[in-house]
Structure formats: structure tokens, C-alpha cells
Amino acid sequence: MILPSSAQARAKDTDEERLIGSCIHQASLGQPWLEKTLWGLRDQEAGWIGAEVANTNGSYDLGPLQINTWWAARIATLIGRPEAHVRHWLRFDPCFNAEAARWVFLTALRSTGSYWKAVGVYHSPTAWRQRNYVGSVAGHLTSRFGQAVFGP
């Protein structure tokens, strides 16, 4: 198990990053705004293939886009597979992980009706944590895509 403090220190593997990027592209379903969103989430989360990062509440964040284990049961029910399989795929299958990230984000977008609220909900149900997270993701989006990412 890797603790959150050491998660940030892990060096990026170029081949792994290319694979994750390909999975993000595929998961975006040809929607540029969604691909950029997934990149913003990925840059913020900074996970890797095989990641299992412990949280203080006893849950874990899994894989490149750090999907919280809280989602595993819901995803397992949705796709009709055992939760243990879903947890394994979230850790070790970057495309499954990116597709799960898309589903988590779009589920939040449908329920909130707000892009930035959905970005916050991706991270936490707690309002102050959402605000901090949104600011960080916005910074990652600007770093990767430039200020024009927020408008024409």
C-alpha cells in the first residue's frame, strides 16, 4: 500500500502516460470538452496503473484517475460483475479506470447540472473540499491547455 504523501513523489513512466492518454481519449467519446476534463482530473489525481492510495476514511483511491473504492459497488452493480473484479480493473486497467472516471463525472454532472460542481463532486461530497479541488483542477487545465480552455 502506498500512502498519499508518497503518491506525489512517484516518477511518471512515458509509456504508461501514453497508454493512459490513449485511454482518456477513448473514454471521452470524441468530445473535446470531456477529454480536457478527464485530463484535468487525471493531472490533479496523478495516479498510476496499479495505484491503491489509502484515504483517512478507510477508503482507497485506485488507478490513474484515482477512483474511490466507494464507487466500486455501484459500478459492479451497473455492469453485473463482482466488486472484487471491478476493484482490480480500476487499479490495473487504465481504460476501465478512465471510463469509470467519465461515468463518475457525468453522473455528477447530471445530478448537479453544473460543470464545476460535478468536478468537485468527483473528488468529495464535502463542499469545502470541492472548492479546493475545483481550483486545483482549473489550474491543471490552464497549465495543460492554456487560458483559452475556459472560452473561445
PDB file of C-alpha atoms in Angstrom:
ATOM      1  CA  MET A   1       0.000   0.000   0.000  1.00  0.00           C
ATOM      2  CA  ILE A   2       1.233   3.485  -0.837  1.00  0.00           C
ATOM      3  CA  LEU A   3       0.293   6.354   1.440  1.00  0.00           C
ATOM      4  CA  PRO A   4      -0.987   9.652  -0.004  1.00  0.00           C
ATOM      5  CA  SER A   5       2.216  11.568   0.789  1.00  0.00           C
ATOM      6  CA  SER A   6       4.322   9.209  -1.308  1.00  0.00           C
ATOM      7  CA  ALA A   7       1.825   9.203  -4.185  1.00  0.00           C
ATOM      8  CA  GLN A   8       3.020  12.614  -5.342  1.00  0.00           C
ATOM      9  CA  ALA A   9       6.660  11.515  -5.399  1.00  0.00           C
ATOM     10  CA  ARG A  10       6.234   8.732  -7.972  1.00  0.00           C
ATOM     11  CA  ALA A  11       8.056   9.411 -11.241  1.00  0.00           C
ATOM     12  CA  LYS A  12       5.990   9.234 -14.424  1.00  0.00           C
ATOM     13  CA  ASP A  13       6.690   6.456 -16.902  1.00  0.00           C
ATOM     14  CA  THR A  14       6.471   7.726 -20.506  1.00  0.00           C
ATOM     15  CA  ASP A  15       4.954   4.526 -21.922  1.00  0.00           C
ATOM     16  CA  GLU A  16       2.420   4.373 -19.108  1.00  0.00           C
ATOM     17  CA  GLU A  17       1.478   8.017 -19.668  1.00  0.00           C
ATOM     18  CA  ARG A  18       0.940   7.358 -23.394  1.00  0.00           C
ATOM     19  CA  LEU A  19      -1.303   4.411 -22.567  1.00  0.00           C
ATOM     20  CA  ILE A  20      -3.293   6.430 -20.035  1.00  0.00           C
ATOM     21  CA  GLY A  21      -3.597   9.252 -22.584  1.00  0.00           C
ATOM     22  CA  SER A  22      -4.933   6.848 -25.178  1.00  0.00           C
ATOM     23  CA  CYS A  23      -7.487   5.572 -22.666  1.00  0.00           C
ATOM     24  CA  ILE A  24      -8.559   9.123 -21.780  1.00  0.00           C
ATOM     25  CA  HIS A  25      -9.006   9.893 -25.472  1.00  0.00           C
ATOM     26  CA  GLN A  26     -11.099   6.744 -25.939  1.00  0.00           C
ATOM     27  CA  ALA A  27     -13.186   7.425 -22.813  1.00  0.00           C
ATOM     28  CA  SER A  28     -14.025  10.946 -23.998  1.00  0.00           C
ATOM     29  CA  LEU A  29     -16.130   9.513 -26.842  1.00  0.00           C
ATOM     30  CA  GLY A  30     -14.910  12.155 -29.297  1.00  0.00           C
ATOM     31  CA  GLN A  31     -15.997  15.064 -27.075  1.00  0.00           C
ATOM     32  CA  PRO A  32     -13.098  17.559 -26.763  1.00  0.00           C
ATOM     33  CA  TRP A  33     -14.562  19.214 -23.647  1.00  0.00           C
ATOM     34  CA  LEU A  34     -14.843  15.813 -21.948  1.00  0.00           C
ATOM     35  CA  GLU A  35     -11.313  14.802 -22.941  1.00  0.00           C
ATOM     36  CA  LYS A  36      -9.961  18.042 -21.463  1.00  0.00           C
ATOM     37  CA  THR A  37     -11.995  17.461 -18.313  1.00  0.00           C
ATOM     38  CA  LEU A  38     -10.621  13.950 -17.912  1.00  0.00           C
ATOM     39  CA  TRP A  39      -7.090  15.300 -18.405  1.00  0.00           C
ATOM     40  CA  GLY A  40      -7.725  17.924 -15.729  1.00  0.00           C
ATOM     41  CA  LEU A  41      -8.910  15.225 -13.338  1.00  0.00           C
ATOM     42  CA  ARG A  42      -6.009  12.954 -14.244  1.00  0.00           C
ATOM     43  CA  ASP A  43      -3.425  15.713 -13.766  1.00  0.00           C
ATOM     44  CA  GLN A  44      -4.928  16.538 -10.371  1.00  0.00           C
ATOM     45  CA  GLU A  45      -5.178  12.930  -9.229  1.00  0.00           C
ATOM     46  CA  ALA A  46      -1.742  11.892 -10.552  1.00  0.00           C
ATOM     47  CA  GLY A  47      -2.401   8.191 -10.084  1.00  0.00           C
ATOM     48  CA  TRP A  48      -0.755   5.354 -11.975  1.00  0.00           C
ATOM     49  CA  ILE A  49      -1.576   1.879 -13.199  1.00  0.00           C
ATOM     50  CA  GLY A  50      -1.773  -0.317 -10.100  1.00  0.00           C
ATOM     51  CA  ALA A  51      -2.233   2.572  -7.657  1.00  0.00           C
ATOM     52  CA  GLU A  52      -4.071   1.913  -4.411  1.00  0.00           C
ATOM     53  CA  VAL A  53      -3.776   5.004  -2.235  1.00  0.00           C
ATOM     54  CA  ALA A  54      -5.232   4.934   1.288  1.00  0.00           C
ATOM     55  CA  ASN A  55      -7.542   7.715   2.445  1.00  0.00           C
ATOM     56  CA  THR A  56      -8.057   8.734   6.065  1.00  0.00           C
ATOM     57  CA  ASN A  57     -11.677   7.492   5.977  1.00  0.00           C
ATOM     58  CA  GLY A  58     -10.626   3.889   5.234  1.00  0.00           C
ATOM     59  CA  SER A  59     -11.390   4.000   1.513  1.00  0.00           C
ATOM     60  CA  TYR A  60      -8.792   3.791  -1.245  1.00  0.00           C
ATOM     61  CA  ASP A  61      -8.235   5.667  -4.500  1.00  0.00           C
ATOM     62  CA  LEU A  62      -7.486   3.329  -7.387  1.00  0.00           C
ATOM     63  CA  GLY A  63      -5.601   3.631 -10.659  1.00  0.00           C
ATOM     64  CA  PRO A  64      -4.604   6.603 -12.825  1.00  0.00           C
ATOM     65  CA  LEU A  65      -7.686   8.753 -12.158  1.00  0.00           C
ATOM     66  CA  GLN A  66      -7.873   7.631  -8.514  1.00  0.00           C
ATOM     67  CA  ILE A  67     -11.439   6.265  -8.481  1.00  0.00           C
ATOM     68  CA  ASN A  68     -12.534   5.933  -4.861  1.00  0.00           C
ATOM     69  CA  THR A  69     -13.453   2.421  -3.739  1.00  0.00           C
ATOM     70  CA  TRP A  70     -16.822   3.848  -2.680  1.00  0.00           C
ATOM     71  CA  TRP A  71     -17.762   3.687  -6.373  1.00  0.00           C
ATOM     72  CA  ALA A  72     -16.743   0.047  -6.874  1.00  0.00           C
ATOM     73  CA  ALA A  73     -20.012  -1.474  -5.612  1.00  0.00           C
ATOM     74  CA  ARG A  74     -22.104   0.884  -7.741  1.00  0.00           C
ATOM     75  CA  ILE A  75     -20.042   0.141 -10.844  1.00  0.00           C
ATOM     76  CA  ALA A  76     -20.174  -3.608 -10.126  1.00  0.00           C
ATOM     77  CA  THR A  77     -23.958  -3.489  -9.914  1.00  0.00           C
ATOM     78  CA  LEU A  78     -24.180  -1.394 -13.065  1.00  0.00           C
ATOM     79  CA  ILE A  79     -22.102  -3.806 -15.156  1.00  0.00           C
ATOM     80  CA  GLY A  80     -23.173  -7.023 -13.434  1.00  0.00           C
ATOM     81  CA  ARG A  81     -19.698  -8.086 -12.290  1.00  0.00           C
ATOM     82  CA  PRO A  82     -18.255  -8.897  -8.854  1.00  0.00           C
ATOM     83  CA  GLU A  83     -16.969  -5.921  -6.892  1.00  0.00           C
ATOM     84  CA  ALA A  84     -13.562  -7.599  -6.475  1.00  0.00           C
ATOM     85  CA  HIS A  85     -13.182  -7.699 -10.267  1.00  0.00           C
ATOM     86  CA  VAL A  86     -14.167  -4.042 -10.572  1.00  0.00           C
ATOM     87  CA  ARG A  87     -11.609  -3.043  -7.934  1.00  0.00           C
ATOM     88  CA  HIS A  88      -8.912  -4.996  -9.792  1.00  0.00           C
ATOM     89  CA  TRP A  89      -9.823  -3.415 -13.149  1.00  0.00           C
ATOM     90  CA  LEU A  90      -9.897   0.067 -11.608  1.00  0.00           C
ATOM     91  CA  ARG A  91      -6.322  -0.472 -10.411  1.00  0.00           C
ATOM     92  CA  PHE A  92      -4.772  -2.282 -13.347  1.00  0.00           C
ATOM     93  CA  ASP A  93      -6.812  -1.479 -16.490  1.00  0.00           C
ATOM     94  CA  PRO A  94      -6.227   2.189 -17.393  1.00  0.00           C
ATOM     95  CA  CYS A  95      -9.039   2.210 -19.954  1.00  0.00           C
ATOM     96  CA  PHE A  96     -11.544   0.771 -17.478  1.00  0.00           C
ATOM     97  CA  ASN A  97     -10.315   3.378 -14.988  1.00  0.00           C
ATOM     98  CA  ALA A  98     -10.751   6.253 -17.478  1.00  0.00           C
ATOM     99  CA  GLU A  99     -14.220   5.021 -18.444  1.00  0.00           C
ATOM    100  CA  ALA A 100     -15.161   4.823 -14.767  1.00  0.00           C
ATOM    101  CA  ALA A 101     -13.863   8.384 -14.303  1.00  0.00           C
ATOM    102  CA  ARG A 102     -16.047   9.510 -17.214  1.00  0.00           C
ATOM    103  CA  TRP A 103     -19.056   7.781 -15.630  1.00  0.00           C
ATOM    104  CA  VAL A 104     -18.408   9.287 -12.171  1.00  0.00           C
ATOM    105  CA  PHE A 105     -18.001  12.780 -13.639  1.00  0.00           C
ATOM    106  CA  LEU A 106     -21.029  12.557 -15.959  1.00  0.00           C
ATOM    107  CA  THR A 107     -23.160  11.125 -13.140  1.00  0.00           C
ATOM    108  CA  ALA A 108     -22.205  14.140 -11.030  1.00  0.00           C
ATOM    109  CA  LEU A 109     -22.877  16.483 -13.958  1.00  0.00           C
ATOM    110  CA  ARG A 110     -26.366  15.026 -14.459  1.00  0.00           C
ATOM    111  CA  SER A 111     -27.193  15.263 -10.753  1.00  0.00           C
ATOM    112  CA  THR A 112     -25.810  18.764 -10.162  1.00  0.00           C
ATOM    113  CA  GLY A 113     -26.404  20.415 -13.545  1.00  0.00           C
ATOM    114  CA  SER A 114     -23.150  22.317 -13.036  1.00  0.00           C
ATOM    115  CA  TYR A 115     -19.801  21.563 -14.668  1.00  0.00           C
ATOM    116  CA  TRP A 116     -17.676  22.875 -11.792  1.00  0.00           C
ATOM    117  CA  LYS A 117     -19.900  21.346  -9.119  1.00  0.00           C
ATOM    118  CA  ALA A 118     -19.504  17.998 -10.934  1.00  0.00           C
ATOM    119  CA  VAL A 119     -15.715  18.428 -10.912  1.00  0.00           C
ATOM    120  CA  GLY A 120     -15.914  18.979  -7.148  1.00  0.00           C
ATOM    121  CA  VAL A 121     -18.254  16.031  -6.586  1.00  0.00           C
ATOM    122  CA  TYR A 122     -15.783  13.816  -8.478  1.00  0.00           C
ATOM    123  CA  HIS A 123     -13.467  14.388  -5.529  1.00  0.00           C
ATOM    124  CA  SER A 124     -15.702  14.656  -2.484  1.00  0.00           C
ATOM    125  CA  PRO A 125     -19.265  15.150  -1.204  1.00  0.00           C
ATOM    126  CA  THR A 126     -17.928  17.862   1.154  1.00  0.00           C
ATOM    127  CA  ALA A 127     -18.399  21.461  -0.069  1.00  0.00           C
ATOM    128  CA  TRP A 128     -15.091  22.941   1.195  1.00  0.00           C
ATOM    129  CA  ARG A 129     -13.123  20.032  -0.284  1.00  0.00           C
ATOM    130  CA  GLN A 130     -14.969  20.502  -3.578  1.00  0.00           C
ATOM    131  CA  ARG A 131     -13.984  24.197  -3.701  1.00  0.00           C
ATOM    132  CA  ASN A 132     -10.310  23.466  -3.124  1.00  0.00           C
ATOM    133  CA  TYR A 133     -10.347  20.642  -5.668  1.00  0.00           C
ATOM    134  CA  VAL A 134     -12.080  22.740  -8.341  1.00  0.00           C
ATOM    135  CA  GLY A 135      -9.404  25.408  -8.020  1.00  0.00           C
ATOM    136  CA  SER A 136      -6.653  22.827  -8.414  1.00  0.00           C
ATOM    137  CA  VAL A 137      -8.290  21.179 -11.444  1.00  0.00           C
ATOM    138  CA  ALA A 138      -8.796  24.599 -13.066  1.00  0.00           C
ATOM    139  CA  GLY A 139      -5.084  25.256 -12.581  1.00  0.00           C
ATOM    140  CA  HIS A 140      -4.181  21.933 -14.199  1.00  0.00           C
ATOM    141  CA  LEU A 141      -6.493  22.654 -17.138  1.00  0.00           C
ATOM    142  CA  THR A 142      -4.833  26.043 -17.650  1.00  0.00           C
ATOM    143  CA  SER A 143      -1.356  24.531 -17.381  1.00  0.00           C
ATOM    144  CA  ARG A 144      -2.097  21.815 -19.926  1.00  0.00           C
ATOM    145  CA  PHE A 145      -4.360  23.670 -22.392  1.00  0.00           C
ATOM    146  CA  GLY A 146      -3.796  27.386 -21.774  1.00  0.00           C
ATOM    147  CA  GLN A 147      -6.220  30.044 -20.623  1.00  0.00           C
ATOM    148  CA  ALA A 148      -8.322  29.553 -23.778  1.00  0.00           C
ATOM    149  CA  VAL A 149      -9.574  26.251 -22.310  1.00  0.00           C
ATOM    150  CA  PHE A 150     -12.235  28.304 -20.499  1.00  0.00           C
ATOM    151  CA  GLY A 151     -13.588  30.135 -23.510  1.00  0.00           C
ATOM    152  CA  PRO A 152     -13.405  30.835 -27.232  1.00  0.00           C
TER     153      PRO A 152
END
